[in-house]
Coordinates of C-alpha atoms and ligand atoms in Angstrom, one line a residue:
M27 CA -64.5 18.6 63.6
I28 CA -61.6 17.5 65.3
G29 CA -61.2 13.9 66.2
A30 CA -63.1 11.4 64.6
G31 CA -63.6 9.3 67.8
A32 CA -66.6 8.7 69.5
A33 CA -67.8 12.3 70.0
G34 CA -66.3 13.8 66.2
L35 CA -68.5 10.3 64.9
V36 CA -71.4 11.4 66.5
A37 CA -71.4 14.8 65.9
A38 CA -70.4 14.6 62.0
R39 CA -74.0 11.9 61.9
E40 CA -75.5 14.7 63.6
C41 CA -74.2 17.9 61.2
L42 CA -75.3 15.7 58.1
R43 CA -78.7 15.2 59.6
Q44 CA -79.4 18.9 60.2
G45 CA -78.0 19.2 56.4
F46 CA -74.8 21.1 57.0
R47 CA -71.7 20.4 54.8
V48 CA -69.3 18.8 57.2
R49 CA -65.4 17.8 57.0
V50 CA -63.6 16.1 60.4
F51 CA -59.7 16.0 60.7
E52 CA -58.3 12.8 62.1
K53 CA -54.7 12.9 62.7
S54 CA -54.6 9.0 63.0
G55 CA -55.4 6.6 60.2
Q56 CA -59.0 5.4 61.5
V57 CA -62.0 6.1 63.6
G58 CA -62.0 5.7 67.0
G59 CA -60.1 7.6 69.2
V60 CA -59.2 6.1 72.1
W61 CA -60.6 3.1 71.2
Q62 CA -57.6 1.9 68.5
Y63 CA -55.6 0.1 70.6
T64 CA -51.9 0.0 70.4
D65 CA -48.8 -2.4 71.3
D66 CA -46.7 0.5 71.2
V67 CA -45.3 2.6 74.1
E68 CA -44.3 6.3 74.3
D69 CA -40.0 6.8 74.1
D70 CA -41.4 8.4 77.9
L71 CA -43.3 6.0 79.5
L72 CA -44.3 9.0 81.8
G73 CA -45.3 10.8 78.7
V74 CA -44.2 14.1 79.7
S75 CA -41.7 14.3 77.3
S76 CA -42.0 12.1 74.4
Q77 CA -40.8 12.9 70.7
R78 CA -43.6 10.7 69.6
P79 CA -46.5 10.9 72.1
L80 CA -49.2 8.7 71.4
H81 CA -53.2 9.1 71.3
G82 CA -54.2 5.9 72.7
S83 CA -54.3 5.0 76.4
L84 CA -55.9 1.7 76.8
Y85 CA -54.1 -1.4 78.3
K86 CA -54.3 -5.0 76.4
S87 CA -56.9 -6.7 78.6
L88 CA -59.5 -3.4 78.9
R89 CA -63.2 -4.6 79.4
T90 CA -65.9 -1.8 79.2
N91 CA -66.6 -0.5 82.5
L92 CA -70.4 0.4 81.4
P93 CA -72.9 -2.2 80.1
V94 CA -72.9 -1.7 76.3
K95 CA -76.3 -1.3 76.0
L96 CA -75.3 2.3 78.3
M97 CA -72.7 2.8 76.1
A98 CA -75.0 2.6 72.5
F99 CA -75.7 6.2 70.5
R100 CA -79.3 6.0 70.2
D101 CA -80.8 4.5 66.3
F102 CA -77.3 1.9 66.5
P103 CA -77.5 -1.1 69.3
F104 CA -74.7 -1.9 71.0
E105 CA -75.4 -5.5 71.7
P106 CA -73.2 -8.0 73.2
G107 CA -72.0 -11.3 71.4
E108 CA -74.2 -14.4 72.1
G109 CA -72.6 -15.5 75.7
E110 CA -71.2 -12.7 75.9
S111 CA -70.4 -9.9 78.7
Q112 CA -72.1 -6.9 78.7
F113 CA -68.6 -5.7 79.9
V114 CA -67.0 -6.2 76.6
S115 CA -63.8 -6.0 75.1
H116 CA -62.1 -3.0 74.0
E117 CA -62.0 -4.5 70.6
R118 CA -65.4 -4.7 70.3
V119 CA -66.1 -0.5 71.2
Q120 CA -64.1 -0.6 68.1
S121 CA -66.2 -2.4 65.5
Y122 CA -68.7 -0.7 67.0
L123 CA -67.1 2.9 66.6
E124 CA -66.0 1.5 62.7
N125 CA -69.6 -0.2 61.8
F126 CA -71.2 3.2 63.0
A127 CA -69.1 5.1 60.9
K128 CA -69.8 2.6 58.3
V129 CA -73.8 3.0 58.3
F130 CA -74.4 6.6 58.9
D131 CA -71.7 7.0 55.2
L132 CA -69.5 9.2 57.3
Y133 CA -65.7 7.7 56.0
P134 CA -66.1 9.6 53.3
V135 CA -66.3 13.2 55.5
V136 CA -63.2 12.2 57.4
R137 CA -59.9 13.7 56.0
F138 CA -57.2 11.3 57.8
G139 CA -53.8 11.8 58.7
T140 CA -54.5 15.4 59.0
T141 CA -53.7 17.1 61.9
V142 CA -55.7 20.6 63.2
D143 CA -52.6 22.4 64.0
A144 CA -54.6 26.2 64.7
V145 CA -58.4 27.5 65.1
K146 CA -58.5 31.4 65.1
S147 CA -61.7 33.3 65.3
L148 CA -62.9 35.3 62.6
S149 CA -65.7 37.9 62.2
G150 CA -69.3 37.0 62.0
D151 CA -68.3 33.8 64.4
R152 CA -66.8 32.4 61.8
W153 CA -63.2 30.4 61.9
L154 CA -60.1 29.8 60.4
V155 CA -58.9 26.1 60.7
R156 CA -55.2 25.6 59.3
T157 CA -54.1 22.1 59.1
S158 CA -51.0 19.9 59.2
D159 CA -51.4 19.4 55.3
S160 CA -50.4 23.4 55.7
R161 CA -53.9 23.9 53.9
E162 CA -56.3 26.9 55.5
S163 CA -60.5 26.8 55.6
V164 CA -62.9 28.4 57.2
F165 CA -65.9 27.2 58.7
D166 CA -68.9 28.5 60.1
A167 CA -68.8 26.5 63.6
V168 CA -66.1 23.9 65.1
I169 CA -66.7 20.9 67.4
V170 CA -63.7 20.0 69.2
G171 CA -63.7 16.1 70.3
N172 CA -60.1 15.5 70.6
G173 CA -60.5 13.6 73.8
H174 CA -58.8 14.7 77.1
Y175 CA -56.9 10.7 78.0
S176 CA -53.6 11.4 76.2
K177 CA -51.7 14.0 77.8
P178 CA -50.6 12.6 81.4
R179 CA -51.0 14.0 84.1
V180 CA -48.0 13.5 86.7
P181 CA -47.9 15.1 89.4
G182 CA -43.9 15.7 91.2
V183 CA -42.6 13.6 93.8
E184 CA -40.2 15.1 95.9
G185 CA -36.8 13.2 94.9
M186 CA -38.6 11.1 91.7
K187 CA -35.1 12.1 89.6
S188 CA -33.4 9.9 91.9
F189 CA -35.4 7.0 91.5
K190 CA -33.8 3.6 90.2
G191 CA -36.5 1.8 89.3
L192 CA -38.8 2.7 86.3
L193 CA -41.1 5.6 86.6
M194 CA -44.6 5.2 84.2
H195 CA -47.8 6.5 83.4
S196 CA -50.7 4.3 83.2
H197 CA -50.8 5.9 79.6
N198 CA -48.2 4.0 78.3
Y199 CA -49.0 0.8 80.4
R200 CA -49.9 -2.2 78.5
N201 CA -49.7 -5.5 79.9
S202 CA -48.4 -7.1 83.1
D203 CA -45.3 -8.7 81.4
R204 CA -42.3 -6.1 82.5
F205 CA -43.2 -6.3 86.2
K206 CA -43.4 -10.2 86.5
G207 CA -41.9 -10.9 89.4
K208 CA -41.3 -7.4 90.4
R209 CA -42.2 -4.9 93.9
V210 CA -44.2 -2.2 92.0
A211 CA -46.0 1.0 93.6
L212 CA -48.6 2.6 91.9
F213 CA -50.4 5.8 92.6
G214 CA -53.5 6.9 92.1
A215 CA -57.6 6.5 93.7
A216 CA -59.4 5.9 90.0
A217 CA -60.5 2.4 88.4
S218 CA -57.0 2.6 86.9
A219 CA -55.1 2.2 89.4
L220 CA -57.3 -0.6 90.9
D221 CA -57.6 -2.0 87.5
I222 CA -54.0 -2.4 86.8
S223 CA -53.0 -2.9 90.7
L224 CA -55.0 -6.3 90.0
E225 CA -53.7 -7.3 87.1
I226 CA -50.2 -6.8 87.8
S227 CA -50.6 -8.3 91.6
Q228 CA -51.1 -11.9 89.9
V229 CA -47.8 -11.5 88.1
A230 CA -46.0 -9.2 90.6
E231 CA -44.1 -10.7 94.3
Q232 CA -45.4 -7.1 95.6
V233 CA -47.8 -4.5 94.9
Y234 CA -48.2 -1.2 96.5
W235 CA -51.7 0.7 96.3
C236 CA -50.8 4.3 97.3
A237 CA -53.2 6.9 97.6
E238 CA -55.1 10.0 100.0
K239 CA -58.2 7.4 100.4
H240 CA -58.5 3.3 99.2
S241 CA -61.9 1.9 99.0
D242 CA -61.6 -1.0 101.9
I243 CA -62.4 -3.5 99.3
D244 CA -60.7 -7.1 99.6
V245 CA -57.7 -6.4 97.1
G246 CA -55.8 -10.2 97.8
P247 CA -52.7 -10.4 99.8
H248 CA -50.7 -8.9 97.2
I249 CA -51.5 -5.7 97.0
K250 CA -50.6 -3.2 100.3
R251 CA -52.6 -0.3 100.8
V252 CA -50.3 2.8 101.2
G253 CA -50.5 6.8 101.8
S254 CA -49.9 8.7 98.8
P255 CA -46.3 9.3 98.1
L256 CA -44.4 11.9 99.7
E257 CA -40.2 11.2 99.1
M258 CA -38.7 8.9 96.6
K259 CA -34.7 7.5 97.5
G260 CA -32.9 5.6 95.2
S261 CA -35.6 2.7 95.4
D262 CA -37.0 3.7 98.3
L263 CA -40.4 5.5 98.9
Q264 CA -41.6 7.6 101.5
V265 CA -45.2 7.6 102.2
K266 CA -47.8 9.5 104.3
G267 CA -48.4 8.0 107.6
Q268 CA -44.6 7.3 108.1
D269 CA -44.9 3.7 106.3
R270 CA -41.7 3.1 104.2
V271 CA -41.9 1.1 100.8
N272 CA -37.9 -0.6 100.5
H273 CA -36.6 -1.8 97.2
L274 CA -39.0 -0.7 94.5
D275 CA -38.5 -1.6 91.2
A276 CA -41.6 0.5 89.5
F277 CA -43.3 3.0 89.9
I278 CA -47.0 4.3 88.0
F279 CA -48.7 7.3 87.9
C280 CA -52.1 6.1 87.6
T281 CA -53.2 10.2 88.0
G282 CA -55.5 10.9 85.3
Y283 CA -54.5 13.3 82.5
H284 CA -54.7 17.1 81.4
Y285 CA -57.1 18.6 78.9
D286 CA -55.3 20.2 75.8
F287 CA -56.2 22.4 73.5
P288 CA -52.9 22.8 71.4
F289 CA -54.3 24.3 68.1
L290 CA -56.6 26.7 69.9
E291 CA -56.3 30.6 69.5
N292 CA -55.5 32.0 73.4
G293 CA -58.7 33.3 75.2
I294 CA -61.8 31.2 73.4
V295 CA -61.5 29.2 76.4
N296 CA -59.2 29.3 79.8
V297 CA -57.5 26.1 80.9
V298 CA -56.9 26.3 84.7
D299 CA -56.0 23.5 86.7
N300 CA -57.9 21.1 84.7
W301 CA -61.2 23.4 84.5
V302 CA -62.3 24.3 81.0
H303 CA -64.4 27.5 81.0
P304 CA -66.1 29.4 80.8
L305 CA -68.6 27.3 78.8
Y306 CA -72.2 28.0 78.6
R307 CA -74.1 24.5 79.3
E308 CA -70.6 22.8 79.9
I309 CA -70.3 23.1 75.5
I310 CA -69.7 27.0 74.1
P311 CA -68.0 29.8 75.1
P312 CA -70.5 32.3 75.8
H313 CA -68.4 34.9 73.7
H314 CA -68.4 32.1 70.9
P315 CA -71.6 30.5 70.5
T316 CA -70.0 28.6 67.3
I317 CA -67.9 26.3 68.6
A318 CA -68.3 23.5 71.0
F319 CA -66.2 21.6 73.0
I320 CA -67.8 17.6 73.0
G321 CA -67.1 15.5 76.2
L322 CA -65.4 17.1 79.0
S323 CA -67.3 15.7 81.6
Y324 CA -66.1 12.6 82.7
A325 CA -67.4 9.8 85.4
V326 CA -70.0 9.8 82.8
I327 CA -72.3 7.5 80.3
P328 CA -69.9 8.8 77.7
F329 CA -71.0 8.1 74.4
P330 CA -74.9 9.1 75.3
L331 CA -73.9 12.3 77.0
F332 CA -71.6 13.2 73.7
E333 CA -74.6 12.5 71.6
I334 CA -77.0 14.8 73.6
Q335 CA -74.6 17.7 73.5
V336 CA -73.9 17.4 69.6
K337 CA -77.8 17.0 68.9
W338 CA -78.3 20.1 71.2
F339 CA -75.3 22.1 69.6
T340 CA -76.4 21.0 66.2
R341 CA -79.9 22.1 66.9
M342 CA -78.9 25.3 67.8
L343 CA -76.5 26.2 64.8
A344 CA -79.4 25.1 62.7
R345 CA -82.1 27.6 64.6
K346 CA -84.6 25.3 66.1
F347 CA -84.3 27.1 69.6
N348 CA -82.2 30.1 70.7
L349 CA -79.6 30.7 72.7
P350 CA -80.2 33.3 75.9
S351 CA -78.5 36.4 75.1
Q352 CA -74.6 37.0 75.8
S353 CA -75.0 38.3 79.1
N354 CA -77.3 35.9 80.1
M355 CA -75.0 33.3 79.3
V356 CA -72.2 34.9 81.1
S357 CA -74.2 34.5 84.3
W358 CA -75.0 31.1 84.0
C359 CA -71.5 30.4 83.7
E360 CA -70.7 32.6 86.5
K361 CA -73.4 30.4 88.7
K362 CA -71.8 27.4 87.8
A363 CA -68.5 28.0 88.8
S364 CA -69.8 29.2 92.3
W365 CA -72.1 26.3 92.5
L366 CA -68.6 24.1 91.8
R367 CA -66.7 26.1 94.2
A368 CA -69.1 25.5 96.7
N369 CA -69.7 22.2 96.2
K370 CA -66.2 20.4 94.9
P371 CA -63.3 20.4 96.6
K372 CA -60.7 20.0 93.9
Q373 CA -60.8 22.5 90.9
R374 CA -59.4 19.5 88.8
N375 CA -62.5 17.9 89.3
F376 CA -64.7 20.0 88.1
H377 CA -65.5 18.4 85.6
K378 CA -66.1 15.2 87.2
K379 CA -69.7 14.4 87.4
G380 CA -72.0 13.3 90.4
P381 CA -75.6 12.3 90.2
E382 CA -76.3 16.2 88.7
L383 CA -75.8 14.5 84.8
Y384 CA -78.7 13.1 84.0
S385 CA -80.8 16.1 84.7
Q386 CA -78.1 18.3 82.7
M387 CA -78.8 15.6 79.8
D388 CA -82.3 15.9 80.1
D389 CA -82.8 19.5 80.4
L390 CA -80.2 19.6 77.1
A391 CA -82.8 17.1 75.6
E392 CA -85.6 19.2 76.1
E393 CA -83.9 22.4 75.2
C394 CA -83.2 21.0 71.8
G395 CA -86.3 19.7 71.2
A396 CA -84.7 16.0 71.5
K397 CA -85.8 12.5 73.0
S398 CA -85.5 12.3 76.8
L399 CA -83.7 9.7 78.1
P400 CA -85.3 6.3 78.2
E401 CA -87.0 5.0 81.0
W402 CA -84.2 2.3 81.6
F403 CA -81.7 4.2 81.8
V404 CA -81.2 5.9 84.8
P405 CA -81.7 3.0 87.1
L406 CA -79.4 0.9 85.0
A407 CA -76.8 3.9 84.7
E408 CA -77.7 3.7 89.1
R409 CA -77.3 -0.2 89.4
V410 CA -73.7 0.0 87.9
R411 CA -72.6 2.8 89.9
L412 CA -73.5 1.4 93.0
A413 CA -72.0 -2.3 92.1
R414 CA -68.7 -1.2 90.8
L415 CA -68.5 0.1 94.6
E416 CA -70.2 -2.9 96.3
Y417 CA -68.0 -5.2 93.4
P418 CA -64.8 -3.0 92.4
V419 CA -63.1 -5.9 91.2
S420 CA -65.7 -8.3 89.7
Y421 CA -68.6 -6.5 89.2
R422 CA -68.3 -7.2 85.2
D423 CA -68.6 -10.7 85.7
H424 CA -72.4 -10.5 88.0
E425 CA -74.7 -12.6 87.3
C426 CA -77.3 -9.5 87.3
W427 CA -75.7 -8.6 84.1
K428 CA -76.9 -11.5 82.0
S429 CA -79.9 -10.0 81.6
V430 CA -79.9 -5.6 81.3
D431 CA -83.8 -5.2 80.2
S432 CA -84.6 -3.7 83.4
Ligands
LIG29 P1 -61.0 10.3 71.8 O1 -61.5 8.3 71.8 O2 -60.0 10.6 72.7 O3 -60.9 10.7 69.9 C1 -60.2 11.8 69.7 C2 -59.7 11.9 68.4 O4 -59.2 13.0 68.0 C3 -58.6 10.9 68.2 O5 -59.0 9.9 67.4 C4 -57.9 11.7 67.9 O6 -57.1 11.4 67.0 C5 -58.4 12.7 66.9 N1 -57.1 14.4 67.5 C6 -56.9 15.0 68.6 N2 -56.2 16.4 68.5 C7 -56.4 16.5 67.0 C8 -55.9 17.1 66.3 N3 -55.5 18.6 67.0 N4 -56.4 17.4 65.1 C9 -57.0 15.7 64.6 N5 -57.0 15.0 65.0 C10 -57.2 14.6 66.5 N6 -65.7 5.3 78.4 C11 -66.7 4.4 78.5 O7 -67.7 4.2 77.3 N7 -66.8 3.0 78.8 C12 -65.8 2.7 78.8 O8 -65.9 1.3 79.4 C13 -64.5 3.2 78.8 N8 -63.0 3.0 79.3 C14 -62.3 3.9 79.1 C15 -60.8 3.4 79.7 C16 -59.8 4.1 79.3 C17 -58.4 3.5 80.3 C18 -59.5 5.2 78.9 C19 -58.8 6.3 79.0 C20 -61.2 5.7 78.5 C21 -62.6 5.3 78.9 N9 -63.6 5.7 78.1 C22 -64.8 4.5 78.3 C23 -63.6 7.2 77.9 C24 -63.8 7.3 77.1 O9 -62.4 7.9 76.6 C25 -64.9 7.9 75.9 O10 -65.7 6.7 75.6 C26 -64.6 8.0 74.5 O11 -64.1 7.2 73.6 C27 -64.1 9.2 74.0 O12 -64.0 10.1 72.5 P2 -63.5 11.2 72.1 O13 -64.4 11.4 70.8 O14 -64.2 12.5 73.4 O15 -61.9 11.3 72.6

């Protein structure tokens, strides 16, 4: 297992349940992955050429964008505290994951402070894993759970090098302190751009929210919507739609992350324009069915998705069901690729899920003989999705979440 974040932890539990011997390699000193908050930032705030890259991407005030009921693993409830919102602080998620590791006795199988440097395929579908302590070990299977919110994607903007203000990626945003009284532009259309814009707008002189397409919600007078950035010059910014934004103090990219598997032998999967493929069931490469990639999809319900993916993989390894032939898995991947090309405009968004997520989770469960999603799951997930669209600023504190039993 590579990584002791949510994916690696639930994978370890499922492997133990199948009676496998397990080793989890975790480069940090703790479980929790991205939920281990740090005040530290990288030496390069854009996160492109840092000497000491950081894994985490959380900001201090972050609360979950899902009610905890949708974040819980099966057999391990996640409840808000007395009087606490269903949308909890990041500290609460970190302690949930620490408790999970404790209760399922996972700490003894994690080797902390150990980075996986190389994963190479051997004959017989086995794997050679080289770690930072210079050890090499052979495994029958590998589960990759190294996360995909660590390597910032920074689309180039013409003249960026001439920009006089601060350039940063949201990966290194922790709080709004350094933006007091400043003029700040943020670029991105996803939740992080909105959340960070709102936080900074409480203290900044003016915030400009640059995006190809904005939602038309009320964001208050301190946030002005403008088009995507075209060119920077000194401290000015030309944006699409002929607007010009002058005297900027800072520009923050909220433009997502790259998938990255620096340890993986070439040719196991291709990563082209942020699309990891070919992957049968979006988990295993047809030619190497003993390595699994967990949690590549985004805009999902992550913990339950990870859980069903690892149940599927570990039950397959335990021969509780059989994979189709290699050629059938290849044609499944080809069909999937055609569907993606026909239905999603940008390749870099191929891992973004829509409502097809739920049937895919149920298909995995059915195939491996695991429980399907509970009845309340999809209605609640859809209620959250709609609330986020309708009240992107205030959805977390809506009365309606006081009870999420329905
Ligand atoms: P990670 O948590 O990133 O864990 C990967 C682990 O692998 C890390 O511990 C890392 O140190 C380790 N690792 C990496 N490379 C190596 C290596 N070579 N060798 C050894 N160890 C290695 N999800 C939700 O469900 N609700 C939310 O509200 C939510 N909000 C989010 C907000 C932000 C800002 C971000 C960035 C993500 C958010 N997510 C949210 C998604 C979150 O990423 C997932 O929920 C989940 O925690 C990811 O788990 P993971 O195990 O796949 O990856």
